[in-house]
Amino acid sequence: MRRTTLYILAICATCATGGGCTGLQASMDPAGSPGRQIASLWWLYCGVGIGVYLITMFFILLAVRRKRRIEGPSDAPVVDTQPEPRRERRLTVVVSASLGLTTIILLVLMFAEFATTRAVASLSGDQQPLKVRIIARQWWWEVRYEERPTSEIVITANEIHIPVGRTIQFDLESPDVIHSFWVPKLAGKKDIIPGHGASLYLKADEPGTYFGQCAEFCGYQHAKMRFVVVAETQENFEKWRASQLAPAKSPATETQQRGQEVFLGSTCVMCHTISGTSARGTVGPNLSHVASRAKIAAGSLPNRPGHLAGWIMDPQKIKPGVRMPQHNLAPTDLRALLEYLQSLK
Ligand code: CUA
């Protein structure tokens, strides 16, 4: 009993200090649908659970005290006596009331579940959602905006931009193993089984950056299969889309020119694409606008020159098992490559 109370207090303290219930990846601090409905259902279950626990504990303590009073200080067993009719009636009422209360609680929870399921499903009825195709790979996310003509397809990775207030339809697929798409502040999880497409609908209410995470163990670097959802106004979203549609920037300086030569002359081109160049690999993320993204390596590192350098030179050290090989570049070549990649806004 004392240990259980300590656990509950520890959980409450964590929540009160913002450790578990708030933040960029907290499902209990929703910022859109159906995350809001799911969080409400969670709080209802939590409240009912605490209520039932307290009531049960109260009656158990009452029973223990009563037994002690009847038995007295001695441990001698009480002789079973025939219950008197008044006590019998009272017990029947108490048991019936408990059964009635249990039934009511179960019905309330059942209807709350129905309501939540309806709310979750209601977004799929939206006739004009923004469709975003997500391809989950070991261990990063390819993001494709394909609803416009081929010339206007936007391809990016690990950073999903969406307009607020609009239903987003994520069409999810996986070419390798089972992954699970999860943005805790916006929606529940959706498993992605190879060969079986799945769709997830959500709508962000407030502009902001929300963390996402693969929620199904998918191999060595499952924990480092993260992404972000950037929810912004329609205007900012269109600006972002236009910037992503523009061809990759051409080298503006001699160093950037050298950097591009290093890139095109190395194994980088076998896995990555930079629009307007001969690099057309599709195994790894599209790098046409890599400098516009806040993070690299699927949310593992901030997109800064030092981190990028470490990632290029020895990705296996940061994400052991990742498909990207090590690169032994001369310091001047590495510096030029970094400058070129950082220019790809
Ligand atoms: Cu992908 Cu875990």
Coordinates of C-alpha atoms and ligand atoms in Angstrom, one line a residue:
M1 CA 0.0 0.0 0.0
R2 CA 2.8 2.4 1.0
R3 CA 4.8 1.5 -2.1
T4 CA 1.7 2.1 -4.4
T5 CA 1.1 5.5 -2.8
L6 CA 4.8 6.4 -3.4
Y7 CA 4.5 5.4 -7.1
I8 CA 1.4 7.5 -7.5
L9 CA 3.1 10.5 -5.7
A10 CA 6.2 10.0 -8.0
I11 CA 4.0 10.1 -11.1
C12 CA 2.1 13.2 -9.9
A13 CA 5.4 14.9 -9.1
T14 CA 6.8 14.1 -12.6
C15 CA 3.6 15.5 -14.1
A16 CA 3.5 18.6 -11.9
T17 CA 7.1 19.5 -12.9
G18 CA 6.2 19.1 -16.6
G19 CA 8.3 15.9 -16.9
G20 CA 5.6 13.7 -18.4
C21 CA 2.5 15.6 -19.2
T22 CA 3.8 18.5 -21.2
G23 CA 6.4 19.2 -23.8
L24 CA 6.9 18.6 -27.5
Q25 CA 6.2 14.9 -27.4
A26 CA 3.5 14.6 -24.7
S27 CA 0.3 12.9 -25.7
M28 CA -1.3 14.3 -22.6
D29 CA -0.7 17.9 -23.8
P30 CA -2.5 17.7 -27.2
A31 CA -2.3 20.4 -29.9
G32 CA -4.8 19.0 -32.4
S33 CA -7.3 16.3 -33.4
P34 CA -7.6 13.4 -32.7
G35 CA -4.9 13.8 -30.1
R36 CA -7.3 16.0 -28.0
Q37 CA -10.0 13.4 -28.0
I38 CA -7.6 10.6 -27.1
A39 CA -6.1 12.7 -24.3
S40 CA -9.6 13.4 -22.9
L41 CA -10.4 9.7 -22.9
W42 CA -7.1 9.0 -21.2
W43 CA -7.9 11.5 -18.4
L44 CA -11.4 10.0 -18.0
Y45 CA -9.8 6.5 -17.6
C46 CA -7.2 8.0 -15.2
G47 CA -9.9 9.7 -13.1
V48 CA -12.2 6.7 -13.0
G49 CA -9.2 4.4 -12.1
I50 CA -8.1 6.7 -9.2
G51 CA -11.7 6.9 -8.0
V52 CA -12.3 3.2 -8.1
Y53 CA -8.9 2.6 -6.4
L54 CA -9.7 5.0 -3.5
I55 CA -13.2 3.6 -3.0
T56 CA -11.9 0.0 -2.9
M57 CA -9.1 0.9 -0.5
F58 CA -11.6 2.7 1.8
F59 CA -13.9 -0.3 2.0
I60 CA -10.9 -2.7 2.5
L61 CA -9.6 -0.6 5.4
L62 CA -13.2 -0.4 6.8
A63 CA -13.4 -4.3 6.6
V64 CA -10.1 -4.8 8.3
R65 CA -11.0 -2.4 11.2
R66 CA -14.3 -4.0 11.6
K67 CA -12.8 -7.5 11.7
R68 CA -10.4 -6.4 14.4
R69 CA -13.2 -4.9 16.5
I70 CA -15.3 -8.1 16.3
E71 CA -12.3 -10.4 16.9
G72 CA -10.8 -8.3 19.7
P73 CA -7.1 -8.5 20.5
S74 CA -7.0 -12.4 20.5
D75 CA -6.2 -14.3 17.2
A76 CA -8.8 -16.9 18.1
P77 CA -11.2 -17.5 15.1
V78 CA -14.7 -16.1 15.5
V79 CA -17.4 -18.6 15.7
D80 CA -19.6 -18.4 12.6
T81 CA -22.9 -17.1 13.7
Q82 CA -26.1 -16.8 11.7
P83 CA -26.3 -13.2 10.3
E84 CA -29.2 -11.2 11.6
P85 CA -31.9 -10.3 9.1
R86 CA -31.2 -6.5 9.3
R87 CA -27.5 -7.0 8.6
E88 CA -28.3 -9.4 5.8
R89 CA -30.6 -6.7 4.1
R90 CA -28.0 -4.0 4.5
L91 CA -25.4 -6.3 2.9
T92 CA -27.7 -7.0 -0.1
V93 CA -28.2 -3.3 -0.6
V94 CA -24.5 -2.6 -0.5
V95 CA -23.6 -5.4 -2.9
S96 CA -26.4 -4.4 -5.3
A97 CA -25.4 -0.7 -5.2
S98 CA -21.8 -1.8 -6.0
L99 CA -22.9 -3.9 -8.9
G100 CA -25.0 -1.0 -10.2
L101 CA -22.1 1.5 -9.9
T102 CA -19.8 -0.9 -11.7
T103 CA -22.2 -1.3 -14.5
I104 CA -22.7 2.5 -14.8
I105 CA -18.9 3.1 -14.8
L106 CA -18.5 0.4 -17.6
L107 CA -21.3 2.0 -19.6
V108 CA -19.8 5.5 -19.3
L109 CA -16.3 4.2 -20.4
M110 CA -17.9 2.3 -23.3
F111 CA -19.8 5.4 -24.5
A112 CA -16.7 7.6 -24.1
E113 CA -14.8 5.1 -26.2
F114 CA -17.5 5.1 -28.9
A115 CA -17.4 8.9 -28.9
T116 CA -13.6 9.0 -29.2
T117 CA -13.6 6.4 -32.0
R118 CA -16.2 8.5 -33.9
A119 CA -14.2 11.6 -33.5
V120 CA -11.0 9.9 -34.7
A121 CA -12.9 8.5 -37.7
S122 CA -14.6 11.8 -38.5
L123 CA -11.5 13.4 -40.0
S124 CA -11.4 10.7 -42.6
G125 CA -14.7 12.0 -44.0
D126 CA -13.0 15.3 -45.0
Q127 CA -13.4 15.6 -48.7
Q128 CA -10.3 17.8 -49.3
P129 CA -7.5 16.7 -47.0
L130 CA -3.8 17.5 -47.8
K131 CA -2.3 14.2 -48.8
V132 CA 1.2 13.5 -47.6
R133 CA 2.9 10.2 -48.6
I134 CA 5.2 8.9 -45.9
I135 CA 7.6 6.0 -46.6
A136 CA 9.1 4.6 -43.4
R137 CA 12.6 3.2 -43.9
Q138 CA 15.3 1.8 -41.6
W139 CA 15.7 4.3 -40.0
W140 CA 14.4 7.5 -41.5
W141 CA 11.2 9.0 -43.0
E142 CA 10.7 9.9 -46.6
V143 CA 8.1 12.6 -47.0
R144 CA 6.4 13.2 -50.3
Y145 CA 3.8 15.8 -51.3
E146 CA 2.4 14.3 -54.5
E147 CA -1.1 15.7 -54.9
R148 CA 0.0 18.2 -57.5
P149 CA 1.4 17.6 -61.0
T150 CA 4.7 15.8 -61.3
S151 CA 6.6 19.1 -61.7
E152 CA 5.3 20.3 -58.3
I153 CA 6.0 17.2 -56.2
V154 CA 7.9 18.0 -53.1
I155 CA 10.2 15.4 -51.6
T156 CA 11.9 15.8 -48.3
A157 CA 12.9 13.8 -45.2
N158 CA 12.2 13.6 -41.5
E159 CA 10.6 17.1 -41.4
I160 CA 6.9 17.3 -42.3
H161 CA 5.4 20.7 -42.8
I162 CA 1.6 21.0 -42.5
P163 CA -0.9 23.9 -42.5
V164 CA -2.9 24.4 -39.3
G165 CA -6.6 23.9 -39.3
R166 CA -6.5 21.6 -42.3
T167 CA -7.1 17.8 -42.3
I168 CA -3.9 16.0 -43.3
Q169 CA -4.1 12.5 -44.7
F170 CA -0.9 10.6 -44.2
D171 CA -0.6 7.7 -46.6
L172 CA 1.9 5.4 -44.9
E173 CA 4.0 2.6 -46.4
S174 CA 7.1 0.6 -45.6
P175 CA 9.4 -1.2 -47.9
D176 CA 11.3 -3.1 -45.2
V177 CA 10.0 -3.9 -41.8
I178 CA 7.1 -2.9 -39.5
H179 CA 7.3 0.7 -38.3
S180 CA 4.8 2.8 -36.5
F181 CA 4.0 6.5 -37.2
W182 CA 3.4 8.5 -34.1
V183 CA 3.1 12.2 -33.4
P184 CA 1.9 12.1 -29.7
K185 CA 0.6 15.7 -29.5
L186 CA -1.5 15.3 -32.6
A187 CA -2.7 11.7 -33.0
G188 CA -2.4 8.1 -31.9
K189 CA -0.1 5.5 -33.4
K190 CA -0.5 3.8 -36.8
D191 CA 1.5 0.7 -37.6
I192 CA 3.0 0.5 -41.0
I193 CA 3.2 -3.1 -42.2
P194 CA 5.2 -3.8 -45.4
G195 CA 2.9 -4.5 -48.3
H196 CA -0.2 -3.0 -46.5
G197 CA -0.7 0.7 -47.0
A198 CA -2.3 2.5 -44.1
S199 CA -3.7 6.0 -43.6
L200 CA -3.7 8.3 -40.6
Y201 CA -5.7 11.6 -40.4
L202 CA -4.9 14.5 -38.1
K203 CA -5.4 18.2 -37.8
A204 CA -3.1 20.6 -35.9
D205 CA -5.0 23.4 -34.1
E206 CA -2.0 25.6 -33.2
P207 CA 1.2 26.5 -35.1
G208 CA 4.2 24.8 -33.5
T209 CA 6.8 22.1 -33.9
Y210 CA 5.8 18.6 -32.7
F211 CA 8.1 15.7 -32.3
G212 CA 7.3 12.3 -33.8
Q213 CA 8.8 9.0 -33.2
C214 CA 8.7 5.5 -34.7
A215 CA 6.7 3.5 -32.2
E216 CA 7.4 0.0 -33.3
F217 CA 10.7 -1.7 -32.7
C218 CA 12.2 -1.9 -36.2
G219 CA 15.8 -2.7 -35.7
Y220 CA 19.0 -1.4 -34.1
Q221 CA 18.3 2.3 -34.6
H222 CA 14.6 2.3 -33.9
A223 CA 15.0 4.9 -31.1
K224 CA 16.8 7.2 -33.5
M225 CA 14.0 7.1 -36.1
R226 CA 12.5 10.4 -35.2
F227 CA 10.9 13.3 -37.1
V228 CA 9.2 16.6 -36.6
V229 CA 5.9 18.0 -37.7
V230 CA 6.0 21.7 -38.3
A231 CA 2.5 23.1 -38.2
E232 CA 2.2 26.6 -39.6
T233 CA -0.2 29.0 -41.2
Q234 CA -1.4 28.3 -44.7
E235 CA 0.6 31.3 -45.9
N236 CA 3.8 30.1 -44.3
F237 CA 3.2 26.5 -45.5
E238 CA 2.8 27.7 -49.1
K239 CA 6.0 29.7 -48.8
W240 CA 7.8 26.6 -47.5
R241 CA 6.3 24.5 -50.4
A242 CA 7.5 27.1 -52.9
S243 CA 11.0 27.1 -51.4
Q244 CA 11.2 23.3 -51.6
L245 CA 10.0 23.3 -55.2
A246 CA 12.7 25.6 -56.3
P247 CA 15.7 23.8 -57.8
A248 CA 18.7 23.3 -55.5
K249 CA 20.9 26.3 -55.2
S250 CA 23.9 26.3 -57.5
P251 CA 27.3 26.8 -55.9
A252 CA 27.9 30.6 -55.3
T253 CA 31.5 30.5 -54.3
E254 CA 34.7 28.6 -55.3
T255 CA 34.6 26.6 -52.1
Q256 CA 31.0 25.6 -52.7
Q257 CA 31.9 24.7 -56.3
R258 CA 34.6 22.4 -54.9
G259 CA 32.1 21.0 -52.4
Q260 CA 29.7 20.1 -55.2
E261 CA 32.6 18.4 -57.0
V262 CA 33.4 16.4 -53.9
F263 CA 29.8 15.4 -53.5
L264 CA 29.3 14.4 -57.2
G265 CA 32.7 12.6 -57.2
S266 CA 32.0 10.4 -54.2
T267 CA 29.7 7.6 -53.3
C268 CA 27.1 10.2 -52.0
V269 CA 25.4 10.2 -55.4
M270 CA 24.6 6.5 -55.2
C271 CA 22.1 7.2 -52.4
H272 CA 21.2 10.9 -52.4
T273 CA 19.5 13.3 -54.8
I274 CA 20.3 17.0 -55.3
S275 CA 18.0 18.4 -58.0
G276 CA 19.7 19.9 -61.0
T277 CA 22.8 17.7 -60.6
S278 CA 23.7 14.2 -61.6
A279 CA 23.0 12.9 -58.0
R280 CA 19.8 10.9 -58.3
G281 CA 20.1 8.3 -55.6
T282 CA 16.9 7.4 -53.7
V283 CA 18.3 5.1 -51.0
G284 CA 18.8 8.0 -48.6
P285 CA 17.1 11.3 -48.0
N286 CA 16.8 13.9 -50.8
L287 CA 19.3 16.6 -50.0
S288 CA 18.2 19.3 -52.5
H289 CA 17.2 21.6 -49.5
V290 CA 19.0 19.8 -46.7
A291 CA 20.1 23.1 -45.1
S292 CA 16.5 24.1 -44.6
R293 CA 15.9 21.2 -42.2
A294 CA 16.6 21.7 -38.4
K295 CA 18.0 18.2 -37.8
I296 CA 19.9 15.5 -39.6
A297 CA 20.1 11.7 -39.2
A298 CA 16.3 11.4 -38.6
G299 CA 16.2 13.8 -35.7
S300 CA 19.4 12.5 -34.1
L301 CA 21.6 15.6 -34.5
P302 CA 21.1 19.4 -34.9
N303 CA 21.9 20.5 -38.5
R304 CA 25.1 22.3 -37.7
P305 CA 28.4 22.1 -39.6
G306 CA 30.2 20.2 -36.8
H307 CA 27.5 17.6 -36.4
L308 CA 27.2 17.3 -40.2
A309 CA 31.0 16.7 -40.4
G310 CA 30.9 14.0 -37.8
W311 CA 27.9 12.4 -39.5
I312 CA 29.6 12.4 -43.0
M313 CA 32.9 11.1 -41.7
D314 CA 31.6 8.3 -39.4
P315 CA 27.8 7.8 -39.4
Q316 CA 28.3 4.3 -37.9
K317 CA 29.5 5.9 -34.7
I318 CA 26.4 7.9 -34.3
K319 CA 23.9 5.4 -35.6
P320 CA 25.5 1.9 -35.7
G321 CA 24.0 -0.2 -38.4
V322 CA 22.8 2.8 -40.6
R323 CA 23.1 2.2 -44.3
M324 CA 25.5 5.2 -44.8
P325 CA 29.1 4.3 -45.1
Q326 CA 32.1 6.1 -43.6
H327 CA 33.9 8.7 -45.7
N328 CA 37.6 9.5 -45.4
L329 CA 37.7 13.0 -46.9
A330 CA 40.7 15.3 -46.8
P331 CA 40.1 18.2 -44.4
T332 CA 39.8 20.8 -47.2
D333 CA 37.4 18.6 -49.2
L334 CA 35.3 18.1 -46.1
R335 CA 35.2 21.8 -45.4
A336 CA 34.2 22.5 -49.0
L337 CA 31.5 19.8 -48.9
L338 CA 30.1 21.2 -45.6
E339 CA 29.9 24.7 -47.1
Y340 CA 28.2 23.4 -50.2
L341 CA 25.6 21.3 -48.2
Q342 CA 25.0 24.3 -45.8
S343 CA 24.2 26.4 -48.8
L344 CA 21.3 24.2 -49.9
K345 CA 18.6 26.1 -48.2
Ligands
CUA1 CU1 11.0 2.4 -37.4 CU2 11.0 1.8 -35.1

